[in-house]
CSV table of C-alpha atoms in Angstrom, one decimal:
chain,number,residue,atom,x,y,z
S,1,MET,CA,22.7,4.1,-9.9
S,2,ASN,CA,23.8,0.8,-9.2
S,3,LEU,CA,21.5,-1.0,-6.8
S,4,SER,CA,17.8,-1.3,-5.7
S,5,ILE,CA,17.0,-2.8,-3.1
S,6,VAL,CA,13.1,-3.8,-2.9
S,7,ILE,CA,11.6,-5.1,0.5
S,8,PRO,CA,8.1,-6.1,0.9
S,9,LEU,CA,7.4,-6.7,4.6
S,10,LEU,CA,4.0,-7.6,7.4
S,11,ASN,CA,4.3,-6.6,10.3
S,12,GLU,CA,8.3,-6.5,10.8
S,13,GLU,CA,9.6,-3.5,13.6
S,14,ASP,CA,11.2,-5.4,15.3
S,15,SER,CA,13.9,-5.8,12.6
S,16,LEU,CA,13.7,-3.1,9.9
S,17,GLU,CA,16.1,-0.7,11.3
S,18,GLU,CA,19.3,-3.7,11.8
S,19,LEU,CA,18.2,-4.6,8.3
S,20,PHE,CA,19.0,-1.1,7.0
S,21,SER,CA,22.1,-0.8,9.2
S,22,ARG,CA,23.3,-4.0,7.5
S,23,ILE,CA,22.9,-3.4,4.1
S,24,ASP,CA,23.8,0.4,4.3
S,25,ASN,CA,27.1,-0.9,5.6
S,26,VAL,CA,27.7,-3.5,2.8
S,27,CYS,CA,27.0,-1.3,0.0
S,28,ARG,CA,29.5,1.8,1.7
S,29,ALA,CA,31.6,-0.8,2.0
S,30,SER,CA,31.6,-2.2,-1.7
S,31,SER,CA,31.3,1.9,-2.8
S,32,LEU,CA,27.8,0.5,-4.4
S,33,SER,CA,24.9,3.7,-4.8
S,34,TYR,CA,22.0,1.9,-3.7
S,35,GLU,CA,17.7,3.2,-2.7
S,36,ILE,CA,15.8,0.6,-0.7
S,37,TRP,CA,12.0,1.0,-1.2
S,38,PHE,CA,10.1,-0.1,1.3
S,39,VAL,CA,6.4,-1.6,0.7
S,40,ASP,CA,4.5,-2.1,3.6
S,41,ASP,CA,2.0,-4.7,3.2
S,42,GLY,CA,-0.5,-3.3,5.2
S,43,SER,CA,1.3,-3.9,8.3
S,44,THR,CA,-1.2,-3.0,11.9
S,45,ASP,CA,2.6,-2.4,14.3
S,46,LEU,CA,4.7,0.2,14.2
S,47,SER,CA,6.1,-0.4,10.3
S,48,TRP,CA,5.8,2.3,8.7
S,49,SER,CA,6.4,4.7,11.6
S,50,ILE,CA,10.1,3.3,11.6
S,51,ILE,CA,9.9,3.8,8.1
S,52,GLU,CA,9.1,7.4,8.0
S,53,ASN,CA,12.2,8.0,10.8
S,54,LEU,CA,14.6,5.7,8.8
S,55,LYS,CA,13.4,7.7,6.2
S,56,VAL,CA,13.9,11.4,8.2
S,57,GLN,CA,18.1,10.5,8.4
S,58,HIS,CA,19.0,9.1,5.0
S,59,PRO,CA,17.0,9.6,2.1
S,60,GLN,CA,18.6,7.2,0.1
S,61,ILE,CA,15.0,5.3,1.3
S,62,HIS,CA,11.8,5.9,-0.1
S,63,GLY,CA,8.6,3.7,1.4
S,64,ILE,CA,4.9,2.6,-0.1
S,65,LYS,CA,2.3,1.8,2.4
S,66,PHE,CA,-1.0,-0.3,1.7
S,67,SER,CA,-4.2,0.5,2.7
S,68,ARG,CA,-4.0,-3.1,3.1
S,69,ASN,CA,-2.3,-6.7,2.9
S,70,TYR,CA,-2.9,-7.6,-0.8
S,71,GLY,CA,0.4,-9.9,-1.2
S,72,LYS,CA,4.2,-9.8,-2.0
S,73,SER,CA,3.7,-10.1,-5.9
S,74,GLN,CA,2.0,-6.5,-5.8
S,75,ALA,CA,3.8,-5.1,-3.4
S,76,LEU,CA,6.9,-6.0,-6.0
S,77,HIS,CA,5.1,-4.7,-9.2
S,78,ALA,CA,4.7,-1.2,-7.1
S,79,ALA,CA,7.9,-1.3,-6.3
S,80,PHE,CA,9.4,-3.0,-9.5
S,81,SER,CA,7.7,0.7,-11.6
S,82,ARG,CA,9.8,3.0,-9.5
S,83,THR,CA,13.3,1.3,-8.8
S,84,ASN,CA,16.0,3.5,-10.3
S,85,GLY,CA,19.1,0.9,-10.3
S,86,ASP,CA,20.7,-0.8,-13.0
S,87,VAL,CA,20.5,-4.1,-10.9
S,88,VAL,CA,17.4,-4.5,-8.5
S,89,ILE,CA,17.9,-7.5,-5.3
S,90,THR,CA,14.7,-8.4,-3.4
S,91,MET,CA,14.7,-10.1,-0.1
S,92,ASP,CA,12.5,-10.1,2.8
S,93,ALA,CA,12.8,-8.5,5.8
S,94,ASP,CA,13.0,-11.3,8.1
S,95,LEU,CA,16.2,-10.5,8.6
S,96,GLN,CA,16.6,-14.4,7.4
S,97,ASP,CA,18.6,-13.3,4.1
S,98,PHE,CA,21.6,-12.4,4.4
S,99,PRO,CA,22.4,-8.4,3.6
S,100,GLU,CA,26.5,-9.5,3.6
S,101,GLU,CA,25.0,-11.7,0.1
S,102,ILE,CA,24.0,-8.6,-1.8
S,103,PRO,CA,28.1,-7.7,-3.6
S,104,GLU,CA,28.4,-10.6,-4.8
S,105,LEU,CA,24.5,-10.6,-6.6
S,106,TYR,CA,25.5,-7.6,-7.8
S,107,ASN,CA,28.7,-8.7,-9.0
S,108,MET,CA,27.0,-11.4,-10.8
S,109,VAL,CA,24.1,-9.8,-12.7
S,110,VAL,CA,27.0,-7.0,-13.8
S,111,ASN,CA,30.0,-9.1,-14.5
S,112,ASP,CA,28.9,-12.1,-15.5
S,113,ASN,CA,25.9,-10.5,-17.0
S,114,TYR,CA,23.0,-12.2,-16.1
S,115,ASP,CA,19.7,-11.4,-16.4
S,116,ILE,CA,18.8,-12.8,-12.5
S,117,VAL,CA,19.9,-14.8,-10.0
S,118,SER,CA,18.5,-16.5,-8.1
S,119,GLY,CA,19.2,-17.2,-4.2
S,120,TRP,CA,19.5,-21.3,-3.5
S,121,LYS,CA,19.0,-21.8,0.8
S,122,LYS,CA,20.4,-25.3,0.0
S,123,LYS,CA,20.8,-25.2,4.1
S,124,ARG,CA,17.1,-24.4,5.3
S,125,PHE,CA,16.8,-23.4,9.2
S,126,ASP,CA,12.9,-24.0,8.8
S,127,ASN,CA,10.5,-26.4,9.8
S,128,VAL,CA,11.1,-29.5,8.1
S,129,MET,CA,7.7,-31.2,7.5
S,130,THR,CA,5.7,-28.2,7.3
S,131,LYS,CA,8.7,-25.8,5.0
S,132,ASN,CA,11.5,-27.4,3.6
S,133,VAL,CA,9.3,-31.2,2.9
S,134,PRO,CA,6.9,-28.6,1.2
S,135,SER,CA,9.8,-26.8,-0.4
S,136,LYS,CA,11.3,-29.4,-2.1
S,137,LEU,CA,8.2,-31.5,-4.2
S,138,PHE,CA,6.5,-27.7,-4.9
S,139,ASN,CA,10.2,-27.2,-6.2
S,140,ALA,CA,10.4,-30.3,-8.4
S,141,ALA,CA,6.9,-30.0,-9.6
S,142,ALA,CA,8.3,-25.7,-10.8
S,143,ARG,CA,11.3,-27.4,-12.9
S,144,LYS,CA,10.0,-29.9,-14.4
S,145,VAL,CA,6.5,-27.9,-15.4
S,146,SER,CA,8.7,-24.8,-16.5
S,147,GLY,CA,11.8,-25.8,-18.1
S,148,VAL,CA,14.0,-23.6,-15.9
S,149,TYR,CA,15.8,-25.5,-12.8
S,150,LEU,CA,16.2,-23.3,-9.9
S,151,HIS,CA,16.5,-25.3,-6.4
S,152,ASP,CA,14.7,-21.8,-4.5
S,153,PHE,CA,12.0,-20.6,-6.3
S,154,ASN,CA,10.2,-19.1,-3.3
S,155,CYS,CA,13.5,-17.6,-1.9
S,156,GLY,CA,13.3,-14.1,-2.3
S,157,LEU,CA,16.6,-12.9,-1.9
S,158,LYS,CA,17.3,-12.2,-5.8
S,159,ALA,CA,18.9,-10.2,-8.5
S,160,TYR,CA,17.2,-8.9,-11.5
S,161,LYS,CA,18.7,-6.5,-14.6
S,162,ARG,CA,16.5,-3.3,-14.5
S,163,GLN,CA,15.3,-4.3,-18.1
S,164,VAL,CA,13.9,-7.6,-16.5
S,165,VAL,CA,12.1,-6.2,-13.9
S,166,LYS,CA,10.5,-3.2,-16.2
S,167,SER,CA,9.1,-6.2,-18.6
S,168,VAL,CA,7.6,-8.5,-16.2
S,169,ASP,CA,4.0,-8.5,-14.9
S,170,VAL,CA,4.4,-10.2,-11.6
S,171,TYR,CA,0.3,-10.3,-10.7
S,172,GLY,CA,-1.7,-12.7,-8.2
S,173,ASP,CA,0.8,-15.3,-6.5
S,174,MET,CA,3.2,-14.9,-9.5
S,175,HIS,CA,6.0,-13.8,-7.8
S,176,ARG,CA,7.4,-17.2,-6.5
S,177,TYR,CA,7.8,-17.4,-10.9
S,178,ILE,CA,9.4,-14.4,-11.6
S,179,PRO,CA,12.9,-16.0,-12.8
S,180,VAL,CA,9.9,-18.3,-15.7
S,181,LEU,CA,8.2,-15.5,-16.8
S,182,ALA,CA,11.1,-14.2,-17.0
S,183,ALA,CA,12.3,-17.1,-18.8
S,184,ASN,CA,9.3,-16.4,-21.2
S,185,ALA,CA,9.9,-12.7,-21.6
S,186,GLY,CA,13.6,-13.7,-23.6
S,187,PHE,CA,15.5,-13.2,-20.8
S,188,ARG,CA,17.3,-16.8,-20.7
S,189,ARG,CA,20.9,-15.9,-19.1
S,190,ILE,CA,19.1,-17.7,-14.9
S,191,THR,CA,21.7,-18.8,-13.0
S,192,GLU,CA,21.0,-19.6,-8.9
S,193,LYS,CA,24.1,-19.0,-6.3
S,194,GLU,CA,23.7,-20.7,-2.8
S,195,VAL,CA,23.1,-18.6,0.0
S,196,GLN,CA,22.5,-18.5,3.4
S,197,HIS,CA,19.7,-18.6,5.9
S,198,GLN,CA,19.0,-18.2,9.3
S,199,ALA,CA,16.2,-19.3,11.6
S,200,ARG,CA,13.9,-15.9,11.8
S,201,PRO,CA,15.2,-13.5,15.0
S,202,TYR,CA,11.6,-12.2,14.9
S,203,GLY,CA,8.2,-12.4,14.9
S,204,THR,CA,6.5,-15.0,13.5
S,205,SER,CA,6.3,-16.3,9.6
S,206,LYS,CA,3.6,-14.2,7.8
S,207,PHE,CA,3.2,-18.0,5.1
S,208,GLY,CA,1.2,-21.2,6.3
S,209,THR,CA,1.4,-24.6,4.7
S,210,GLU,CA,-1.5,-23.4,2.3
S,211,ARG,CA,0.7,-20.7,0.2
S,212,PHE,CA,2.1,-24.8,-1.4
S,213,ILE,CA,-1.3,-24.8,-2.1
S,214,ARG,CA,-1.5,-22.1,-4.3
S,215,GLY,CA,1.9,-22.2,-5.2
S,216,PHE,CA,0.9,-24.9,-7.4
S,217,LEU,CA,-2.4,-23.6,-8.6
S,218,ASP,CA,-0.1,-21.0,-9.8
S,219,LEU,CA,2.1,-23.5,-11.4
S,220,VAL,CA,-1.0,-25.2,-13.6
S,221,THR,CA,-2.1,-21.4,-14.5
S,222,LEU,CA,1.6,-20.4,-15.5
S,223,TRP,CA,2.2,-23.4,-18.0
S,224,PHE,CA,-1.4,-23.1,-19.6
S,225,VAL,CA,-0.6,-19.0,-19.9
S,226,SER,CA,3.1,-19.6,-21.4
S,227,ARG,CA,1.9,-21.8,-23.7
S,228,PHE,CA,-1.4,-20.9,-25.3
S,229,GLY,CA,-1.7,-17.2,-23.3
S,230,GLY,CA,-1.6,-15.4,-25.8
S,231,ARG,CA,-3.5,-16.7,-28.9
S,232,PRO,CA,-6.0,-18.8,-26.4
S,233,MET,CA,-7.4,-19.4,-29.6
S,234,HIS,CA,-4.8,-22.4,-30.7
S,235,PHE,CA,-6.0,-24.5,-27.5
S,236,PHE,CA,-9.6,-23.8,-26.8
S,237,GLY,CA,-10.9,-23.3,-30.1
S,238,ALA,CA,-8.6,-26.7,-31.5
S,239,VAL,CA,-10.6,-28.7,-29.0
S,240,GLY,CA,-13.5,-26.9,-29.8
S,241,THR,CA,-13.6,-27.5,-33.2
S,242,LEU,CA,-12.6,-31.3,-32.6
S,243,MET,CA,-15.4,-32.3,-30.5
S,244,PHE,CA,-17.7,-30.5,-32.5
S,245,ILE,CA,-16.6,-31.9,-35.6
S,246,PHE,CA,-16.4,-35.9,-33.5
S,247,GLY,CA,-20.5,-35.6,-32.2
S,248,PHE,CA,-21.1,-33.6,-35.7
S,249,LEU,CA,-19.9,-37.0,-37.7
S,250,SER,CA,-22.0,-39.5,-35.1
S,251,ALA,CA,-25.3,-37.3,-35.4
S,252,LEU,CA,-24.6,-37.9,-39.1
S,253,TRP,CA,-23.7,-41.8,-38.9
S,254,LEU,CA,-27.2,-41.7,-37.3
S,255,GLY,CA,-28.5,-40.3,-39.0
S,256,ILE,CA,-27.9,-41.6,-42.2
S,257,SER,CA,-28.1,-45.6,-39.9
S,258,LYS,CA,-31.6,-44.1,-40.0
S,259,LEU,CA,-32.0,-43.8,-43.6
S,260,ILE,CA,-30.6,-47.2,-44.0
S,261,ASP,CA,-32.7,-48.8,-41.6
S,262,VAL,CA,-36.6,-46.6,-43.5
S,263,ALA,CA,-35.1,-47.8,-46.7
S,264,ARG,CA,-35.1,-52.1,-45.4
S,265,GLY,CA,-38.5,-51.9,-43.9
S,266,ILE,CA,-37.2,-50.9,-40.5
S,267,TYR,CA,-39.7,-48.9,-39.0
S,268,GLY,CA,-40.0,-48.1,-34.8
S,269,HIS,CA,-36.4,-47.6,-33.4
S,270,LEU,CA,-35.9,-43.8,-32.7
S,271,ILE,CA,-32.8,-41.9,-32.7
S,272,THR,CA,-33.4,-40.5,-29.2
S,273,ASN,CA,-33.2,-44.0,-27.1
S,274,ASN,CA,-29.9,-44.6,-29.2
S,275,PRO,CA,-27.0,-43.1,-26.2
S,276,TRP,CA,-24.4,-41.9,-29.4
S,277,PHE,CA,-27.5,-39.5,-29.8
S,278,PHE,CA,-27.2,-37.7,-26.5
S,279,ILE,CA,-23.1,-38.0,-27.2
S,280,ALA,CA,-23.5,-36.8,-30.2
S,281,LEU,CA,-25.1,-33.6,-28.9
S,282,THR,CA,-23.4,-32.6,-25.8
S,283,MET,CA,-20.6,-33.3,-27.7
S,284,MET,CA,-21.7,-30.3,-30.1
S,285,ILE,CA,-22.6,-27.9,-27.9
S,286,MET,CA,-19.7,-28.7,-25.8
S,287,GLY,CA,-17.6,-27.6,-28.6
S,288,THR,CA,-19.4,-24.8,-30.0
S,289,LEU,CA,-18.7,-23.4,-25.6
S,290,LEU,CA,-15.1,-23.6,-26.1
S,291,PHE,CA,-14.7,-21.9,-29.4
S,292,VAL,CA,-16.8,-19.4,-28.8
S,293,ALA,CA,-14.5,-18.9,-25.1
S,294,GLY,CA,-11.3,-18.8,-27.6
S,295,PHE,CA,-12.9,-15.8,-30.1
S,296,LEU,CA,-13.4,-14.4,-26.0
S,297,GLY,CA,-10.4,-15.1,-24.9
S,298,GLU,CA,-8.4,-13.0,-27.7
S,299,MET,CA,-11.1,-10.7,-27.9
S,300,ILE,CA,-10.0,-10.3,-24.2
S,301,ILE,CA,-6.4,-10.5,-24.3
S,302,ARG,CA,-6.5,-7.0,-27.3
S,303,THR,CA,-7.5,-5.3,-24.4
S,304,ASN,CA,-4.8,-3.9,-22.1
S,305,ARG,CA,-5.5,-5.4,-18.6
S,306,GLU,CA,-4.0,-3.8,-15.9
S,307,HIS,CA,-2.8,-5.9,-13.0
S,308,LYS,CA,-3.3,-2.9,-10.2
S,309,ASN,CA,-4.7,-3.6,-7.9
S,310,TYR,CA,-4.4,-2.6,-4.9
S,311,ASN,CA,-3.9,0.8,-3.3
S,312,ILE,CA,-1.7,2.6,-2.3
S,313,ASP,CA,-2.3,5.1,0.8
S,314,GLU,CA,1.3,7.0,1.5
S,315,VAL,CA,4.7,7.0,-0.8
S,316,ILE,CA,7.6,9.1,0.5
């Protein structure tokens, strides 16, 4: 199979039939064999019923129905494990992405041998203050921290080699950082393609400005995990050891100073009256705690942590 197209959705009943029709026309015109995985992330409208009806008429359609809203990352995780295409394309269901981009994205992965081709919505039709400006700031910070130079990390339209989606574990809110996760896993041939964007023709956006706050927090997490996730002792252990040594040497200096005073016949100066005593004690305690945190982290990553924190009602 040439293509697997993964489409997470939440309350998009108005756009699903038109979206499928456009995808089908494009793939047939390009002679691409394909399957579509719709992931209903807890819709409360008729979205799932429409998917079921489409499935009856078109066997290349598949659907996954979540018991409630879990988020885009979980939707992608559920679909990625079931895809069969050589190239996997993700896109949103709101018709802001153009299915007509699919053949060129596919060719860039297959013919140009890219691991990931990320869409770049250079000209956006969103609110300037609530989406465009925050998005530019977010993408600039993501490029600086991650070292992956894309203009639009959050664009839902992306194409991946099959090996990428089978190797990368998408969890939490990390869907926007799949290129970074892939780069950390050794998939370095990452590029971007300028894609068309249009205003949403139906419904309202499911994402508010709070997604940028979560995005920045996820970026900090990703930076830390990419550098120390495999060896937490290298961070916590090193910092904890340095703090403990500093505290121990400070306590040792206080003890030696006290002995020197006693040898000189100077009495009455209590070590506990010296602020350095409490600084040294605090540093030793914190150093020990950080060292233990690093040790526990090493033990945790040796277990097979499962990120499948969602419930599936139905798969068709």
